[in-house]
Amino acid sequence: MSRSRRLAIFTIVILAVALSACSGSGPQTALNPEGPVARTIDNLWELVFIIAAAVFVIVEAALIYTLIRFRARKNDDTEPVQLHGNTRLEILWTIIPVVILASIGYPVIKGIFEVRAIAQGADVLQVQVTGHQWWWEFEYVDLKDDTGRTLVTANELVIPEDTEVNLTMTSADVIHSFWIPTLAGKRDVVPGRISNLTLIADNPTPPDEPHPGQCAEFCGLSHADMRFKVHVRTQADFDAWVDEQLTPAEIPTEGAAALGYETFNATCVACHHVTVAGASGPEDIGPVRTTEVDGVTFTSSLAPNLTHFGSRTTFGGGTFENNADHLAQWLANPAGIKPMRPELNDIQTGRILGMPNFNLSSDEITNLIAMLEGWE
Ligand code: CUA
């Protein structure tokens, strides 16, 4: 390869790397914190970046200066002055790194304790999170209807603005990691153990621009599609949402939705859970299990709770926009649009690896969509 060609390739690679930094701000970034917890982390990152950049510039400048100033001259083969054993210099370059590391270490350790603190008090919103292959379940343990049923939702967390939220998390299967880059750091979600994370969001989010979240620990086939959304509401909007969510779903009595409900009862309820308005009050359909982890009881379904499915903006682990087209594709062959292994499902042990293809007819699909969209 010619020299100019190598130079061209080298330049293109360097430019590509440099220009990729200008790609505009993706929404899933930790560099635009939207709450105090994420801001603590971002501030630490900035501090470390500034110090590291200063060290880099100073060291490189000294290196380049030395290369030029002290390079070997023609007809001069005298040995340069040797400096080893210079106590004053050795003390100096021991002390400088100590000062640098201490000025990074102190705020970082302080920040770790701040970020890890578990939010406590009567004003804290308590949410229990269960990670599943490959979706998230949220139970608002203190928000109950008159019958004591808690608010349960999936893949979309709704929180009030400017409020401390304590997430108590565990996993139903393998290790996941809960991460909302704009609101907090990552926290592993481990089966048989509990981990906590504090969330605080500054401002309400527009309905179509929730904070994107992502599982950040490789957990199998659909790890990349184990996403979720965090919607932030004003306190009044949040209260209204809670009232809505605690209302049982109406059993559809006519039209396509009623036919969809028949199919639903014959197939979907093997895994999905719904609270419907029965003749004498709320009734639960579909399995719900409870597990005790470190003294905390987690209620969890085998598949996402669908009681207010129509109110969610996404489905399939926060992956697909919730609309009739996507639902039709999903119901026709779920594993065709999101990688899953439903052939390995075992309902007895509760090990579920995705929704099977029930070979639904196009009428059944249309009817199910009518039913699901009605459950807002
Ligand atoms: Cu769950 Cu990756």
XYZ file of C-alpha atoms and ligand atoms in Angstrom:
378
model
C 0.000 0.000 0.000
C 1.345 3.391 -0.935
C 2.166 5.933 1.710
C -0.473 8.427 0.530
C -3.103 5.674 0.528
C -2.244 4.667 4.084
C -2.383 8.304 5.109
C -5.821 8.648 3.479
C -7.170 5.552 5.284
C -5.711 6.743 8.583
C -7.300 10.187 8.111
C -10.705 8.692 7.250
C -10.668 6.429 10.332
C -9.708 9.304 12.636
C -12.350 11.577 11.067
C -15.039 8.895 11.357
C -14.269 8.442 15.052
C -14.140 12.189 15.678
C -17.292 12.984 13.686
C -19.288 10.216 15.391
C -19.125 12.451 18.467
C -21.159 15.076 16.540
C -24.102 12.760 15.771
C -26.439 14.904 17.860
C -27.785 13.931 21.257
C -29.544 10.574 21.297
C -32.293 10.475 23.889
C -30.633 7.561 25.706
C -27.695 9.466 27.102
C -26.272 9.922 30.559
C -24.838 13.288 29.509
C -28.175 15.136 29.674
C -29.260 14.355 33.244
C -32.904 15.118 34.030
C -32.850 14.533 37.745
C -30.587 15.028 40.775
C -29.361 11.418 40.952
C -28.257 11.405 37.309
C -26.820 14.911 37.806
C -24.575 13.693 40.651
C -23.194 11.040 38.298
C -22.811 13.487 35.408
C -20.990 16.015 37.623
C -18.496 13.328 38.644
C -17.988 12.367 35.025
C -17.316 15.995 34.120
C -14.853 16.432 36.978
C -12.916 13.315 35.987
C -13.024 14.301 32.313
C -11.658 17.811 32.993
C -8.827 16.495 35.181
C -7.978 13.720 32.698
C -8.062 16.169 29.777
C -5.755 18.601 31.645
C -3.309 15.781 32.460
C -3.385 14.647 28.820
C -2.742 18.128 27.448
C 0.068 18.899 29.902
C 1.803 15.529 29.417
C 1.506 15.640 25.626
C 2.729 19.257 25.507
C 5.748 18.388 27.681
C 6.419 15.332 25.504
C 6.281 17.245 22.220
C 8.366 20.110 23.634
C 11.000 17.633 24.863
C 11.068 15.763 21.558
C 11.783 18.948 19.663
C 13.947 20.796 22.147
C 16.214 17.871 23.069
C 16.336 15.818 19.895
C 19.732 14.542 18.711
C 21.570 17.151 16.617
C 23.875 16.390 13.734
C 27.504 15.893 14.712
C 26.638 15.967 18.425
C 26.982 12.566 20.072
C 27.474 13.709 23.650
C 25.311 11.880 26.169
C 22.414 14.000 27.560
C 22.373 14.950 31.245
C 21.137 11.961 33.315
C 18.501 12.696 35.944
C 17.874 9.396 37.772
C 18.311 9.490 41.494
C 17.052 13.095 41.729
C 15.184 12.986 45.044
C 13.432 16.326 44.565
C 11.954 15.240 41.190
C 10.943 11.823 42.510
C 9.090 13.346 45.453
C 7.398 15.773 43.065
C 6.107 13.105 40.683
C 4.914 10.995 43.577
C 3.009 13.873 45.155
C 1.349 15.149 41.955
C -0.472 11.845 41.167
C -1.472 11.499 44.842
C -3.066 14.952 44.749
C -4.801 14.174 41.433
C -6.129 10.805 42.614
C -7.302 12.255 45.936
C -9.129 15.073 44.161
C -10.929 12.449 42.043
C -11.323 9.823 44.768
C -12.958 11.960 47.453
C -15.890 13.280 45.357
C -16.346 9.897 43.651
C -16.624 7.979 46.940
C -18.931 10.664 48.346
C -21.018 10.450 45.141
C -21.256 6.650 45.360
C -22.700 6.906 48.873
C -25.163 9.605 47.779
C -26.350 7.646 44.752
C -26.652 4.373 46.694
C -28.699 5.838 49.544
C -32.136 4.206 49.750
C -34.904 6.839 49.701
C -36.892 6.709 52.924
C -39.895 8.494 54.381
C -43.640 8.773 53.992
C -43.351 10.910 50.828
C -41.334 8.316 48.949
C -43.172 6.468 46.174
C -42.449 2.753 46.583
C -42.306 0.656 43.427
C -41.314 -3.012 43.247
C -39.664 -4.052 40.030
C -39.366 -7.588 38.683
C -37.102 -8.238 35.712
C -38.261 -10.997 33.364
C -36.784 -12.385 30.164
C -37.495 -9.936 28.386
C -39.767 -7.356 29.999
C -40.204 -5.361 33.196
C -43.001 -5.517 35.744
C -43.800 -2.631 38.094
C -45.917 -2.938 41.231
C -46.826 0.209 43.170
C -47.095 -1.502 46.533
C -48.641 1.445 48.400
C -51.218 2.320 45.750
C -54.242 0.069 46.257
C -57.903 0.051 45.328
C -60.700 -0.477 47.887
C -60.218 -4.235 47.719
C -56.494 -4.020 48.473
C -55.356 -4.792 44.914
C -52.114 -3.004 44.104
C -51.410 -1.036 40.943
C -49.438 -3.229 38.540
C -48.136 -2.282 35.140
C -45.500 -3.478 32.690
C -42.696 -1.896 30.686
C -43.898 1.655 31.350
C -43.152 3.251 34.674
C -45.135 6.382 35.472
C -43.844 8.639 38.248
C -44.713 12.103 39.558
C -42.238 14.930 38.968
C -39.825 16.019 41.672
C -40.647 13.050 43.905
C -38.303 10.477 45.391
C -39.090 7.026 44.026
C -37.581 3.980 45.699
C -37.353 0.982 43.423
C -37.035 -2.383 45.174
C -35.942 -4.797 42.493
C -35.481 -8.492 41.910
C -35.445 -10.856 38.948
C -37.725 -13.781 38.089
C -35.044 -15.581 36.104
C -31.534 -14.373 35.241
C -29.492 -11.280 36.094
C -30.729 -8.089 34.433
C -29.666 -4.497 34.933
C -32.080 -1.598 35.260
C -30.872 1.566 33.565
C -32.497 4.886 32.738
C -29.507 6.951 31.559
C -31.246 10.330 31.998
C -32.439 9.621 35.558
C -30.004 7.311 37.373
C -27.106 4.917 37.119
C -27.322 1.206 36.355
C -28.369 -1.258 39.020
C -28.135 -5.031 38.682
C -31.381 -6.943 39.191
C -30.523 -10.368 40.565
C -32.743 -13.428 41.181
C -33.046 -14.243 44.907
C -31.675 -10.860 45.911
C -32.947 -7.336 46.306
C -31.389 -4.196 44.950
C -32.600 -0.633 45.361
C -32.429 2.405 43.159
C -33.591 5.967 43.796
C -35.175 7.926 40.969
C -36.064 11.606 40.962
C -37.180 13.361 37.773
C -37.078 17.159 37.434
C -39.900 17.760 34.972
C -42.909 16.087 33.357
C -42.149 14.411 30.034
C -44.209 15.041 26.873
C -46.490 11.999 26.268
C -44.460 10.843 23.261
C -41.050 11.551 24.784
C -40.684 9.432 27.906
C -37.248 8.692 29.353
C -35.926 5.603 27.571
C -34.707 2.740 29.744
C -32.784 -0.368 28.808
C -31.683 -3.615 30.387
C -27.919 -3.229 30.651
C -26.837 -6.776 31.503
C -26.732 -9.423 28.799
C -29.671 -11.680 29.643
C -30.222 -13.798 26.565
C -31.765 -13.643 23.144
C -33.824 -10.455 23.472
C -31.572 -8.542 25.846
C -31.474 -5.632 23.384
C -35.290 -5.611 23.266
C -35.664 -5.533 27.039
C -36.453 -1.849 27.090
C -38.870 0.291 29.054
C -40.140 3.846 29.331
C -40.432 6.242 32.233
C -43.221 8.805 31.954
C -43.023 11.735 34.350
C -46.288 13.504 35.227
C -47.320 16.446 37.381
C -48.648 15.288 40.747
C -52.254 15.975 39.635
C -51.827 14.040 36.364
C -50.136 11.224 38.242
C -53.023 11.002 40.737
C -55.497 10.864 37.847
C -53.421 8.105 36.200
C -53.415 6.121 39.467
C -57.222 6.335 39.728
C -57.542 5.182 36.131
C -55.121 2.283 36.561
C -56.818 1.077 39.734
C -60.142 0.839 37.922
C -60.747 -2.702 36.659
C -61.017 -3.281 32.910
C -64.568 -3.444 31.570
C -65.559 -6.837 30.179
C -66.509 -6.082 26.565
C -70.075 -7.196 25.885
C -70.552 -6.523 22.200
C -68.826 -6.368 18.834
C -65.308 -7.449 17.961
C -64.007 -6.728 21.471
C -66.483 -9.211 23.014
C -65.356 -11.924 20.590
C -61.751 -10.971 21.349
C -62.461 -11.466 25.053
C -63.559 -15.067 24.337
C -60.271 -15.798 22.554
C -58.448 -14.025 25.348
C -60.048 -16.294 27.971
C -59.271 -19.382 25.925
C -55.589 -18.644 25.288
C -53.941 -15.525 26.707
C -54.946 -15.987 30.363
C -52.604 -18.950 30.737
C -49.888 -16.319 31.289
C -51.342 -12.799 31.212
C -53.090 -11.262 34.186
C -56.011 -8.813 34.079
C -58.306 -7.347 36.688
C -61.798 -7.033 35.235
C -64.976 -5.469 36.571
C -67.033 -8.501 37.584
C -70.683 -8.488 38.602
C -69.788 -8.221 42.276
C -66.554 -6.244 42.075
C -63.039 -6.630 40.662
C -62.030 -10.124 39.554
C -58.579 -11.403 38.714
C -58.056 -13.441 35.595
C -54.795 -15.226 34.846
C -51.996 -16.394 37.105
C -50.239 -14.256 39.676
C -47.448 -15.643 41.794
C -45.883 -14.320 44.923
C -42.288 -14.824 45.857
C -40.542 -13.785 49.009
C -37.090 -12.294 48.575
C -35.218 -11.140 51.683
C -38.504 -10.575 53.529
C -40.100 -8.606 50.668
C -43.099 -10.112 48.886
C -43.056 -9.692 45.125
C -46.262 -10.311 43.205
C -45.559 -11.149 39.647
C -47.266 -12.457 36.535
C -45.898 -14.852 33.942
C -46.487 -12.203 31.272
C -47.319 -8.478 31.338
C -50.468 -7.381 33.160
C -52.862 -6.187 30.451
C -55.530 -4.429 32.558
C -54.726 -1.032 31.045
C -52.772 -2.152 28.012
C -54.418 0.492 25.815
C -52.961 3.297 27.969
C -49.374 2.265 27.205
C -47.401 3.833 24.389
C -45.345 0.702 23.712
C -45.416 -3.079 24.156
C -43.139 -6.092 23.734
C -40.621 -4.919 26.350
C -40.941 -1.245 25.376
C -39.840 -2.187 21.855
C -42.858 -1.551 19.613
C -45.064 1.488 19.412
C -48.512 0.432 20.615
C -50.677 0.531 17.492
C -52.943 -1.841 15.567
C -50.331 -2.623 12.879
C -47.659 -3.658 15.343
C -50.173 -5.597 17.428
C -51.356 -7.495 14.352
C -47.753 -8.471 13.527
C -47.115 -9.445 17.123
C -50.249 -11.574 17.513
C -49.623 -13.309 14.176
C -46.146 -14.439 15.246
C -44.606 -12.827 18.341
C -41.189 -14.452 17.978
C -41.157 -13.291 14.360
C -40.727 -9.654 15.392
C -38.946 -10.069 18.732
C -36.476 -12.927 19.255
C -37.908 -15.286 21.900
C -37.882 -18.997 22.757
C -41.508 -19.829 23.672
C -40.915 -23.498 22.835
C -38.980 -23.676 26.107
C -41.836 -22.261 28.226
C -42.815 -24.177 31.333
C -45.909 -22.735 32.958
C -45.621 -25.112 35.937
C -42.248 -23.727 37.004
C -43.075 -20.232 35.758
C -40.135 -20.235 33.356
C -41.409 -18.223 30.399
C -39.186 -17.259 27.489
C -41.641 -15.436 25.299
C -45.110 -15.523 23.841
C -45.933 -18.547 21.672
C -47.506 -18.321 18.247
C -51.128 -19.383 18.824
C -51.831 -19.545 15.085
C -54.636 -17.031 15.533
C -56.859 -16.350 12.548
C -56.945 -12.815 11.175
C -60.449 -12.377 12.653
C -59.220 -13.481 16.071
C -56.331 -11.018 15.778
C -58.659 -8.141 14.820
C -60.981 -8.982 17.719
C -58.143 -9.205 20.243
C -56.804 -5.839 19.108
C -60.266 -4.301 19.558
C -60.398 -5.696 23.095
C -56.851 -4.609 24.002
C -57.255 -1.088 22.637
C -60.488 -0.749 24.604
C -58.625 -1.391 27.864
C -57.197 2.062 28.316
Cu -32.489 -8.225 30.773
Cu -30.596 -7.785 29.393
